Amino acid sequence: MASSTVTPPRPNRPSRPNLAFRHLRGQRSPAEFAALVRRAAREIGERVSCDARYIGRVEAGEIRCPNYAYERVFLHMFPGRTLTDLGFAPRSSVRGRGSRAAEDAPDVDETPGAHEPYDTQDPYDTHHDHEESDVLRRAFMTGGGATVAAASLGPLGLRLDAPAAAERPARRVGSGHASALEEAVRRIRLLDDRHGADGLYRRAATPLRAAYALLDAGATRQATADRLHSGAGELAISVGWLAHDSGRFDDARSHYAEALATARTAGDPALEAHAFCNTAFLARDAGRPREAVRAAQAAQRVARPLGSPRLMSLLALREAGGWAGLADRTGCEQALARAQALYERGASDADPEWMSFYGEAELEGLEAQCWSTLGDWPRAARHARRAAQLQDPHFTRNIALYTAELADDLARGGRPDEAAAAGMRVLDLLGQVQSSRIQTMLAGTARVLLPHRRASGVSEFLERHASAPRAV
């Protein structure tokens, strides 16, 4: 829907991150901090619809000065501080004037109207920044049909072609927008499979904001609205995975929660199962194994009616990873047996598109991780070796991942020469892959191998690893 208010374009200005505000957030995730902001607002009688995306925009420097409602909330949260202390620019420098007539109108640099995934306050609040939604919507589409404007993906980049897109007249959201969104998700997944997450994550936030702006704008047909909800949720999961794989666990948790809320809002069990699946995986990696088990079990309850044995197999593996983290060998073995039996039922038309990565290689790789967590290094190494051998050569990242798992299992299992050889193969692949996860695994292997410098190939591996560039 076109904006009813036309605002003269402002000159482009580079955004500088708001490090002071980021420091105040501390160890909380953006979603958790947003919940504190909403709670503080209620304490003083304000109404703000703060969510993780808003916190991200503040920290990225996109919101140079908040509107008056947010200003009152922030100053209530941090008594004795000024907006400048919180990292914001003086209001006069942003507006070019010292005051405004309508004190409670939205700030041009602030986006109200978005709800944090689990916010139950004011669910029917219709206070939206239509101008910004319209700009983002037009930036998302550069033309009709299924043109992918959300993501012009270079070898390792993701950008939004906003200047050209913004010149086009706004149109009602339609099936072409949904197609563009779905294609953006596919391309992000493809680049992650080939190159890893580190080079993609920060650039992926822009199309994600555009996707949720499309939801705000609405669609005339229910079928299109359903596709938009599904596409936005899947994009949130993809961006969450990029954060997850690059070690930004708090950001990943926020994106997965947003996807889960989108799924429940739309009544989409397939999207809900996917969000729970990734939440379980993240919980395992973040050292919360009991949460991993619960999330995986919730995913299985939601997914069972969908009729996909392969999906149920993957979810059983997620549960197995949680049991392994709890050192429950029996629970882990039972879940692994279910995963194998379900996998052997074969593929079906009900298998979700996002599961294209899940084949025998992934099954072997996830089982290897379970045995590694349980300290059964020989068994873990057997599965990791098989995973690397089975992986499609186009998926460079996964080959590097499985080989890194193999190197670590061999090192901890007392086979330093074989571990060094596997580690060298991973280093060969790191020119094509940018993954903090893989680099962290390889660094752990190097530490284990330090006492074994005299073993064949170990010294060479350690020297080359020490000189290899690290992800920024």
mmCIF file of C-alpha atoms in Angstrom, residues 256-463:
data_model
loop_
_atom_site.group_PDB
_atom_site.id
_atom_site.type_symbol
_atom_site.label_atom_id
_atom_site.label_comp_id
_atom_site.label_asym_id
_atom_site.label_seq_id
_atom_site.Cartn_x
_atom_site.Cartn_y
_atom_site.Cartn_z
ATOM 1 C CA TYR A 256 14.801 -18.363 15.543
ATOM 2 C CA ALA A 257 12.334 -16.995 18.100
ATOM 3 C CA GLU A 258 11.070 -14.546 15.490
ATOM 4 C CA ALA A 259 10.555 -17.385 13.012
ATOM 5 C CA LEU A 260 8.722 -19.427 15.640
ATOM 6 C CA ALA A 261 6.411 -16.511 16.411
ATOM 7 C CA THR A 262 5.759 -16.008 12.701
ATOM 8 C CA ALA A 263 4.899 -19.695 12.339
ATOM 9 C CA ARG A 264 2.461 -19.632 15.221
ATOM 10 C CA THR A 265 0.858 -16.408 14.041
ATOM 11 C CA ALA A 266 0.286 -17.908 10.590
ATOM 12 C CA GLY A 267 -0.674 -21.377 11.849
ATOM 13 C CA ASP A 268 2.149 -22.932 9.803
ATOM 14 C CA PRO A 269 3.259 -26.254 11.391
ATOM 15 C CA ALA A 270 5.986 -26.867 8.800
ATOM 16 C CA LEU A 271 7.635 -23.541 9.610
ATOM 17 C CA GLU A 272 7.160 -24.156 13.338
ATOM 18 C CA ALA A 273 8.889 -27.545 13.086
ATOM 19 C CA HIS A 274 11.786 -25.950 11.210
ATOM 20 C CA ALA A 275 12.153 -23.202 13.823
ATOM 21 C CA PHE A 276 12.133 -25.737 16.665
ATOM 22 C CA CYS A 277 14.653 -27.890 14.763
ATOM 23 C CA ASN A 278 17.149 -25.054 14.530
ATOM 24 C CA THR A 279 16.448 -23.961 18.092
ATOM 25 C CA ALA A 280 17.367 -27.457 19.272
ATOM 26 C CA PHE A 281 20.598 -27.387 17.271
ATOM 27 C CA LEU A 282 21.513 -23.971 18.671
ATOM 28 C CA ALA A 283 20.745 -25.045 22.234
ATOM 29 C CA ARG A 284 23.080 -28.004 21.853
ATOM 30 C CA ASP A 285 25.895 -25.833 20.532
ATOM 31 C CA ALA A 286 25.317 -23.198 23.223
ATOM 32 C CA GLY A 287 25.689 -25.752 26.016
ATOM 33 C CA ARG A 288 21.984 -26.084 26.869
ATOM 34 C CA PRO A 289 21.410 -29.793 26.155
ATOM 35 C CA ARG A 290 18.175 -30.139 28.110
ATOM 36 C CA GLU A 291 16.658 -27.302 26.105
ATOM 37 C CA ALA A 292 17.894 -29.054 22.960
ATOM 38 C CA VAL A 293 15.996 -32.203 23.911
ATOM 39 C CA ARG A 294 12.805 -30.272 24.696
ATOM 40 C CA ALA A 295 12.928 -28.251 21.483
ATOM 41 C CA ALA A 296 13.591 -31.364 19.383
ATOM 42 C CA GLN A 297 10.697 -33.192 21.022
ATOM 43 C CA ALA A 298 8.414 -30.204 20.438
ATOM 44 C CA ALA A 299 9.478 -30.189 16.789
ATOM 45 C CA GLN A 300 8.589 -33.876 16.473
ATOM 46 C CA ARG A 301 5.127 -33.314 17.931
ATOM 47 C CA VAL A 302 4.464 -30.537 15.423
ATOM 48 C CA ALA A 303 6.014 -32.378 12.462
ATOM 49 C CA ARG A 304 4.435 -35.804 12.938
ATOM 50 C CA PRO A 305 1.216 -34.958 11.017
ATOM 51 C CA LEU A 306 3.232 -33.562 8.095
ATOM 52 C CA GLY A 307 4.048 -37.062 6.856
ATOM 53 C CA SER A 308 7.794 -36.705 6.195
ATOM 54 C CA PRO A 309 9.921 -39.570 7.601
ATOM 55 C CA ARG A 310 13.114 -37.725 6.619
ATOM 56 C CA LEU A 311 12.069 -34.668 8.620
ATOM 57 C CA MET A 312 11.271 -36.858 11.616
ATOM 58 C CA SER A 313 14.673 -38.525 11.177
ATOM 59 C CA LEU A 314 16.489 -35.188 11.346
ATOM 60 C CA LEU A 315 14.495 -34.144 14.397
ATOM 61 C CA ALA A 316 15.379 -37.424 16.120
ATOM 62 C CA LEU A 317 19.045 -36.585 15.461
ATOM 63 C CA ARG A 318 18.549 -33.182 17.061
ATOM 64 C CA GLU A 319 17.137 -34.958 20.110
ATOM 65 C CA ALA A 320 20.065 -37.385 20.117
ATOM 66 C CA GLY A 321 22.481 -34.439 20.223
ATOM 67 C CA GLY A 322 20.737 -33.142 23.327
ATOM 68 C CA TRP A 323 20.870 -36.514 25.064
ATOM 69 C CA ALA A 324 24.573 -36.773 24.245
ATOM 70 C CA GLY A 325 25.126 -33.363 25.837
ATOM 71 C CA LEU A 326 23.405 -34.683 28.968
ATOM 72 C CA ALA A 327 25.762 -37.717 28.910
ATOM 73 C CA ASP A 328 22.694 -39.966 28.542
ATOM 74 C CA ARG A 329 24.078 -42.684 26.310
ATOM 75 C CA THR A 330 20.902 -44.757 26.384
ATOM 76 C CA GLY A 331 18.675 -41.834 25.384
ATOM 77 C CA CYS A 332 21.138 -40.902 22.648
ATOM 78 C CA GLU A 333 21.299 -44.436 21.234
ATOM 79 C CA GLN A 334 17.519 -44.741 21.183
ATOM 80 C CA ALA A 335 17.144 -41.450 19.326
ATOM 81 C CA LEU A 336 19.888 -42.436 16.862
ATOM 82 C CA ALA A 337 18.137 -45.744 16.169
ATOM 83 C CA ARG A 338 14.874 -43.900 15.453
ATOM 84 C CA ALA A 339 16.690 -41.475 13.175
ATOM 85 C CA GLN A 340 18.247 -44.310 11.160
ATOM 86 C CA ALA A 341 14.979 -46.251 10.862
ATOM 87 C CA LEU A 342 13.061 -43.160 9.750
ATOM 88 C CA TYR A 343 15.751 -42.216 7.255
ATOM 89 C CA GLU A 344 15.605 -45.654 5.667
ATOM 90 C CA ARG A 345 11.928 -45.133 4.825
ATOM 91 C CA GLY A 346 13.186 -42.904 2.047
ATOM 92 C CA ALA A 347 12.273 -39.550 0.600
ATOM 93 C CA SER A 348 8.688 -38.408 0.082
ATOM 94 C CA ASP A 349 6.773 -35.569 -1.510
ATOM 95 C CA ALA A 350 6.142 -34.233 1.993
ATOM 96 C CA ASP A 351 9.850 -33.530 2.612
ATOM 97 C CA PRO A 352 10.380 -29.768 3.098
ATOM 98 C CA GLU A 353 12.434 -27.896 0.530
ATOM 99 C CA TRP A 354 14.868 -26.630 3.176
ATOM 100 C CA MET A 355 15.930 -30.212 3.947
ATOM 101 C CA SER A 356 17.855 -30.556 0.691
ATOM 102 C CA PHE A 357 21.078 -30.715 2.756
ATOM 103 C CA TYR A 358 19.890 -33.772 4.672
ATOM 104 C CA GLY A 359 21.262 -36.890 3.114
ATOM 105 C CA GLU A 360 23.309 -39.849 4.260
ATOM 106 C CA ALA A 361 26.375 -37.655 4.701
ATOM 107 C CA GLU A 362 24.569 -35.321 7.114
ATOM 108 C CA LEU A 363 23.131 -38.261 9.027
ATOM 109 C CA GLU A 364 26.624 -39.710 9.452
ATOM 110 C CA GLY A 365 28.039 -36.317 10.408
ATOM 111 C CA LEU A 366 25.438 -35.666 13.096
ATOM 112 C CA GLU A 367 25.890 -39.148 14.507
ATOM 113 C CA ALA A 368 29.640 -38.521 14.624
ATOM 114 C CA GLN A 369 29.010 -35.401 16.696
ATOM 115 C CA CYS A 370 26.903 -37.413 19.157
ATOM 116 C CA TRP A 371 29.629 -40.020 19.693
ATOM 117 C CA SER A 372 32.235 -37.288 19.989
ATOM 118 C CA THR A 373 30.192 -35.578 22.708
ATOM 119 C CA LEU A 374 29.955 -38.920 24.524
ATOM 120 C CA GLY A 375 33.753 -39.347 24.252
ATOM 121 C CA ASP A 376 33.653 -42.403 21.984
ATOM 122 C CA TRP A 377 36.392 -41.107 19.671
ATOM 123 C CA PRO A 378 36.941 -44.196 17.457
ATOM 124 C CA ARG A 379 33.232 -44.497 16.720
ATOM 125 C CA ALA A 380 32.947 -40.759 16.112
ATOM 126 C CA ALA A 381 35.893 -40.865 13.704
ATOM 127 C CA ARG A 382 34.337 -43.699 11.686
ATOM 128 C CA HIS A 383 31.136 -41.771 11.146
ATOM 129 C CA ALA A 384 32.931 -38.478 10.429
ATOM 130 C CA ARG A 385 35.156 -40.142 7.826
ATOM 131 C CA ARG A 386 32.139 -41.683 6.135
ATOM 132 C CA ALA A 387 30.319 -38.332 6.175
ATOM 133 C CA ALA A 388 33.201 -36.583 4.391
ATOM 134 C CA GLN A 389 33.386 -39.368 1.806
ATOM 135 C CA LEU A 390 29.647 -39.292 1.088
ATOM 136 C CA GLN A 391 29.231 -35.513 0.828
ATOM 137 C CA ASP A 392 28.416 -34.025 -2.571
ATOM 138 C CA PRO A 393 31.580 -32.172 -3.711
ATOM 139 C CA HIS A 394 29.557 -29.016 -4.433
ATOM 140 C CA PHE A 395 28.907 -28.542 -0.702
ATOM 141 C CA THR A 396 32.383 -27.389 0.215
ATOM 142 C CA ARG A 397 31.412 -26.135 3.633
ATOM 143 C CA ASN A 398 30.052 -29.486 4.744
ATOM 144 C CA ILE A 399 33.103 -31.352 3.470
ATOM 145 C CA ALA A 400 35.267 -28.986 5.519
ATOM 146 C CA LEU A 401 32.980 -29.420 8.531
ATOM 147 C CA TYR A 402 32.992 -33.224 8.471
ATOM 148 C CA THR A 403 36.739 -33.337 7.877
ATOM 149 C CA ALA A 404 37.318 -30.965 10.793
ATOM 150 C CA GLU A 405 35.172 -33.255 12.956
ATOM 151 C CA LEU A 406 37.264 -36.204 11.773
ATOM 152 C CA ALA A 407 40.540 -34.410 12.577
ATOM 153 C CA ASP A 408 39.376 -33.611 16.098
ATOM 154 C CA ASP A 409 38.120 -37.147 16.773
ATOM 155 C CA LEU A 410 41.380 -38.640 15.543
ATOM 156 C CA ALA A 411 43.441 -36.239 17.637
ATOM 157 C CA ARG A 412 41.499 -36.974 20.807
ATOM 158 C CA GLY A 413 41.510 -40.678 20.006
ATOM 159 C CA GLY A 414 45.324 -40.832 20.041
ATOM 160 C CA ARG A 415 46.010 -40.814 16.281
ATOM 161 C CA PRO A 416 47.884 -37.522 15.808
ATOM 162 C CA ASP A 417 49.410 -38.264 12.410
ATOM 163 C CA GLU A 418 46.025 -39.014 10.827
ATOM 164 C CA ALA A 419 44.520 -36.011 12.602
ATOM 165 C CA ALA A 420 47.195 -33.730 11.153
ATOM 166 C CA ALA A 421 46.561 -35.055 7.644
ATOM 167 C CA ALA A 422 42.817 -34.419 7.997
ATOM 168 C CA GLY A 423 43.528 -30.963 9.416
ATOM 169 C CA MET A 424 45.639 -30.141 6.377
ATOM 170 C CA ARG A 425 42.726 -31.043 4.111
ATOM 171 C CA VAL A 426 40.526 -28.633 6.052
ATOM 172 C CA LEU A 427 43.093 -25.853 5.687
ATOM 173 C CA ASP A 428 43.075 -26.471 1.936
ATOM 174 C CA LEU A 429 39.330 -25.800 1.927
ATOM 175 C CA LEU A 430 39.349 -22.676 4.087
ATOM 176 C CA GLY A 431 40.194 -20.534 1.085
ATOM 177 C CA GLN A 432 36.693 -21.297 -0.194
ATOM 178 C CA VAL A 433 34.827 -21.451 3.129
ATOM 179 C CA GLN A 434 34.298 -18.792 5.794
ATOM 180 C CA SER A 435 32.923 -20.487 8.895
ATOM 181 C CA SER A 436 33.769 -19.594 12.475
ATOM 182 C CA ARG A 437 32.423 -22.987 13.527
ATOM 183 C CA ILE A 438 35.009 -24.822 11.430
ATOM 184 C CA GLN A 439 37.836 -22.527 12.486
ATOM 185 C CA THR A 440 36.929 -23.034 16.146
ATOM 186 C CA MET A 441 36.926 -26.814 15.709
ATOM 187 C CA LEU A 442 40.306 -26.704 13.964
ATOM 188 C CA ALA A 443 41.775 -24.510 16.710
ATOM 189 C CA GLY A 444 40.688 -27.099 19.278
ATOM 190 C CA THR A 445 42.348 -29.845 17.279
ATOM 191 C CA ALA A 446 45.567 -27.832 17.111
ATOM 192 C CA ARG A 447 45.597 -27.476 20.906
ATOM 193 C CA VAL A 448 45.161 -31.222 21.333
ATOM 194 C CA LEU A 449 48.026 -31.890 18.901
ATOM 195 C CA LEU A 450 50.509 -29.501 20.523
ATOM 196 C CA PRO A 451 52.102 -32.210 22.721
ATOM 197 C CA HIS A 452 52.533 -34.434 19.630
ATOM 198 C CA ARG A 453 54.724 -32.172 17.496
ATOM 199 C CA ARG A 454 57.135 -35.002 16.753
ATOM 200 C CA ALA A 455 54.474 -37.194 15.182
ATOM 201 C CA SER A 456 54.449 -37.360 11.403
ATOM 202 C CA GLY A 457 52.907 -34.265 9.820
ATOM 203 C CA VAL A 458 51.856 -32.638 13.099
ATOM 204 C CA SER A 459 54.488 -29.900 13.157
ATOM 205 C CA GLU A 460 53.694 -28.946 9.558
ATOM 206 C CA PHE A 461 49.973 -28.762 10.345
ATOM 207 C CA LEU A 462 50.532 -26.645 13.461
ATOM 208 C CA GLU A 463 52.751 -24.185 11.603
#
